Coordinates of C-alpha atoms in Angstrom, one line a residue:
M1 CA -14.5 -16.6 -0.8
T2 CA -12.3 -15.0 -3.5
Y3 CA -11.8 -11.2 -3.6
N4 CA -10.4 -8.9 -6.2
Y5 CA -7.7 -6.6 -4.8
T6 CA -6.3 -3.4 -6.1
F7 CA -3.3 -2.0 -4.3
I8 CA -2.6 1.7 -5.0
Y9 CA 0.8 3.1 -4.0
D10 CA 3.1 6.1 -4.7
G11 CA 5.4 5.0 -7.5
E12 CA 8.0 7.6 -6.6
C13 CA 8.4 6.3 -3.0
P14 CA 11.2 3.7 -3.0
F15 CA 9.7 1.9 0.1
C16 CA 6.2 1.8 -1.5
N17 CA 7.7 0.8 -4.8
H18 CA 9.7 -2.1 -3.4
F19 CA 6.8 -3.4 -1.3
S20 CA 4.4 -3.2 -4.3
E21 CA 6.9 -5.2 -6.5
L22 CA 7.2 -7.8 -3.8
L23 CA 3.4 -8.0 -3.5
E24 CA 3.0 -8.4 -7.3
I25 CA 5.7 -10.9 -7.9
K26 CA 6.3 -12.8 -4.6
S27 CA 3.1 -12.7 -2.5
N28 CA 1.2 -15.5 -4.2
I29 CA -2.0 -13.5 -3.8
N30 CA -4.5 -14.3 -6.6
N31 CA -6.6 -11.5 -8.1
I32 CA -4.4 -8.6 -7.2
K33 CA -3.7 -5.6 -9.4
I34 CA -1.0 -3.1 -8.4
L35 CA -1.4 0.5 -9.5
D36 CA 1.0 3.4 -9.3
G37 CA -1.1 6.3 -8.1
R38 CA 1.1 8.8 -10.0
K39 CA 0.1 7.2 -13.2
N40 CA -3.6 6.9 -12.3
L41 CA -4.5 10.5 -11.2
T42 CA -8.2 10.3 -12.2
L43 CA -8.6 7.4 -9.8
I44 CA -6.6 9.2 -7.1
K45 CA -8.8 12.3 -7.5
S46 CA -12.0 10.3 -7.1
L47 CA -10.6 8.5 -4.0
L48 CA -9.5 11.8 -2.6
E49 CA -13.0 13.2 -3.0
K50 CA -14.1 10.2 -0.8
G51 CA -11.6 11.1 1.8
Y52 CA -8.8 8.7 0.9
D53 CA -5.5 10.6 0.4
L54 CA -2.6 8.6 -1.1
D55 CA -0.2 11.1 0.5
K56 CA -1.2 9.7 3.9
G57 CA -0.8 6.1 2.9
A58 CA -1.5 3.3 0.4
I59 CA -5.0 2.5 -0.6
L60 CA -6.4 -1.0 -1.0
L61 CA -9.6 -1.8 -2.8
K62 CA -11.1 -5.1 -1.9
D63 CA -14.0 -5.5 -4.3
E64 CA -16.2 -2.6 -3.1
E65 CA -14.4 -2.0 0.2
I66 CA -11.7 0.7 0.6
F67 CA -8.9 0.4 3.1
H68 CA -6.4 3.3 3.6
G69 CA -3.0 3.7 5.3
A70 CA -2.3 1.3 8.1
D71 CA -5.5 -0.6 7.4
A72 CA -4.6 -1.1 3.8
I73 CA -1.2 -2.5 4.7
N74 CA -2.6 -4.7 7.5
T75 CA -5.4 -6.1 5.4
I76 CA -3.2 -7.0 2.4
C77 CA -0.5 -8.5 4.7
K78 CA -3.1 -10.8 6.2
Q79 CA -3.7 -12.2 2.7
I80 CA 0.0 -13.2 2.2
N81 CA 0.6 -16.9 2.6
N82 CA 3.8 -18.6 1.7
P83 CA 5.5 -15.7 0.0
S84 CA 8.5 -16.6 -2.2
S85 CA 10.6 -13.8 -0.6
S86 CA 12.1 -13.8 2.9
L87 CA 11.7 -10.0 3.1
L88 CA 8.0 -10.2 2.2
L89 CA 7.6 -13.0 4.8
L90 CA 9.2 -10.7 7.4
L91 CA 7.1 -7.7 6.4
S92 CA 3.8 -9.6 6.3
S93 CA 4.5 -11.2 9.7
V94 CA 5.1 -7.7 11.2
F95 CA 2.2 -6.0 9.5
K96 CA -0.4 -8.8 10.1
S97 CA -0.7 -7.4 13.6
N98 CA -3.0 -4.4 13.9
K99 CA -1.1 -3.0 16.9
R100 CA 2.3 -3.2 15.2
T101 CA 1.0 -1.8 12.0
N102 CA -0.6 1.2 13.8
M103 CA 2.6 1.8 15.7
I104 CA 5.0 1.6 12.7
F105 CA 2.9 3.0 9.9
P106 CA 3.2 6.7 10.9
L107 CA 7.0 6.4 10.8
L108 CA 6.8 5.0 7.3
V109 CA 4.7 7.9 6.1
R110 CA 7.2 10.3 7.6
A111 CA 10.1 8.4 6.0
R112 CA 8.3 8.6 2.6
R113 CA 7.9 12.3 2.9
L114 CA 11.6 12.8 3.8
V115 CA 12.8 10.7 0.9
L116 CA 10.6 12.4 -1.6
I117 CA 11.6 15.9 -0.3
S118 CA 15.3 14.9 -0.5
K119 CA 14.8 13.8 -4.1
G120 CA 13.0 17.0 -5.0
I121 CA 9.7 15.1 -5.7
P122 CA 6.4 16.6 -4.8
I123 CA 4.8 14.7 -1.9
T124 CA 1.3 15.7 -3.0
L125 CA 0.0 13.8 -6.1
V126 CA -3.0 16.1 -6.9

């Protein structure tokens, strides 16, 4: 079955930005749209009203399903097959495991916050 994916990330976060670029260019996932949450605030506000806060992690829309944070990363990494980037191959291998994703993801959220604060960028989008 073919799904439509929309991956929403924080475009000011260098980690999120790089991962999103790799997804878009090197993942070989069909039917994926990559959106910078900072440029799509109406969508971000509607997702926040449903309980999905981009400040706490990326958001993945898989047709009508919504995945957030570690679940979003884990779900999209499970879709990556034969990426044309060794870094994306490594990341997808690490984050295909629910256990590893749940262990590592909180550290990534903290790293994002530290980087944004150090750059003087607000961590909250809305």
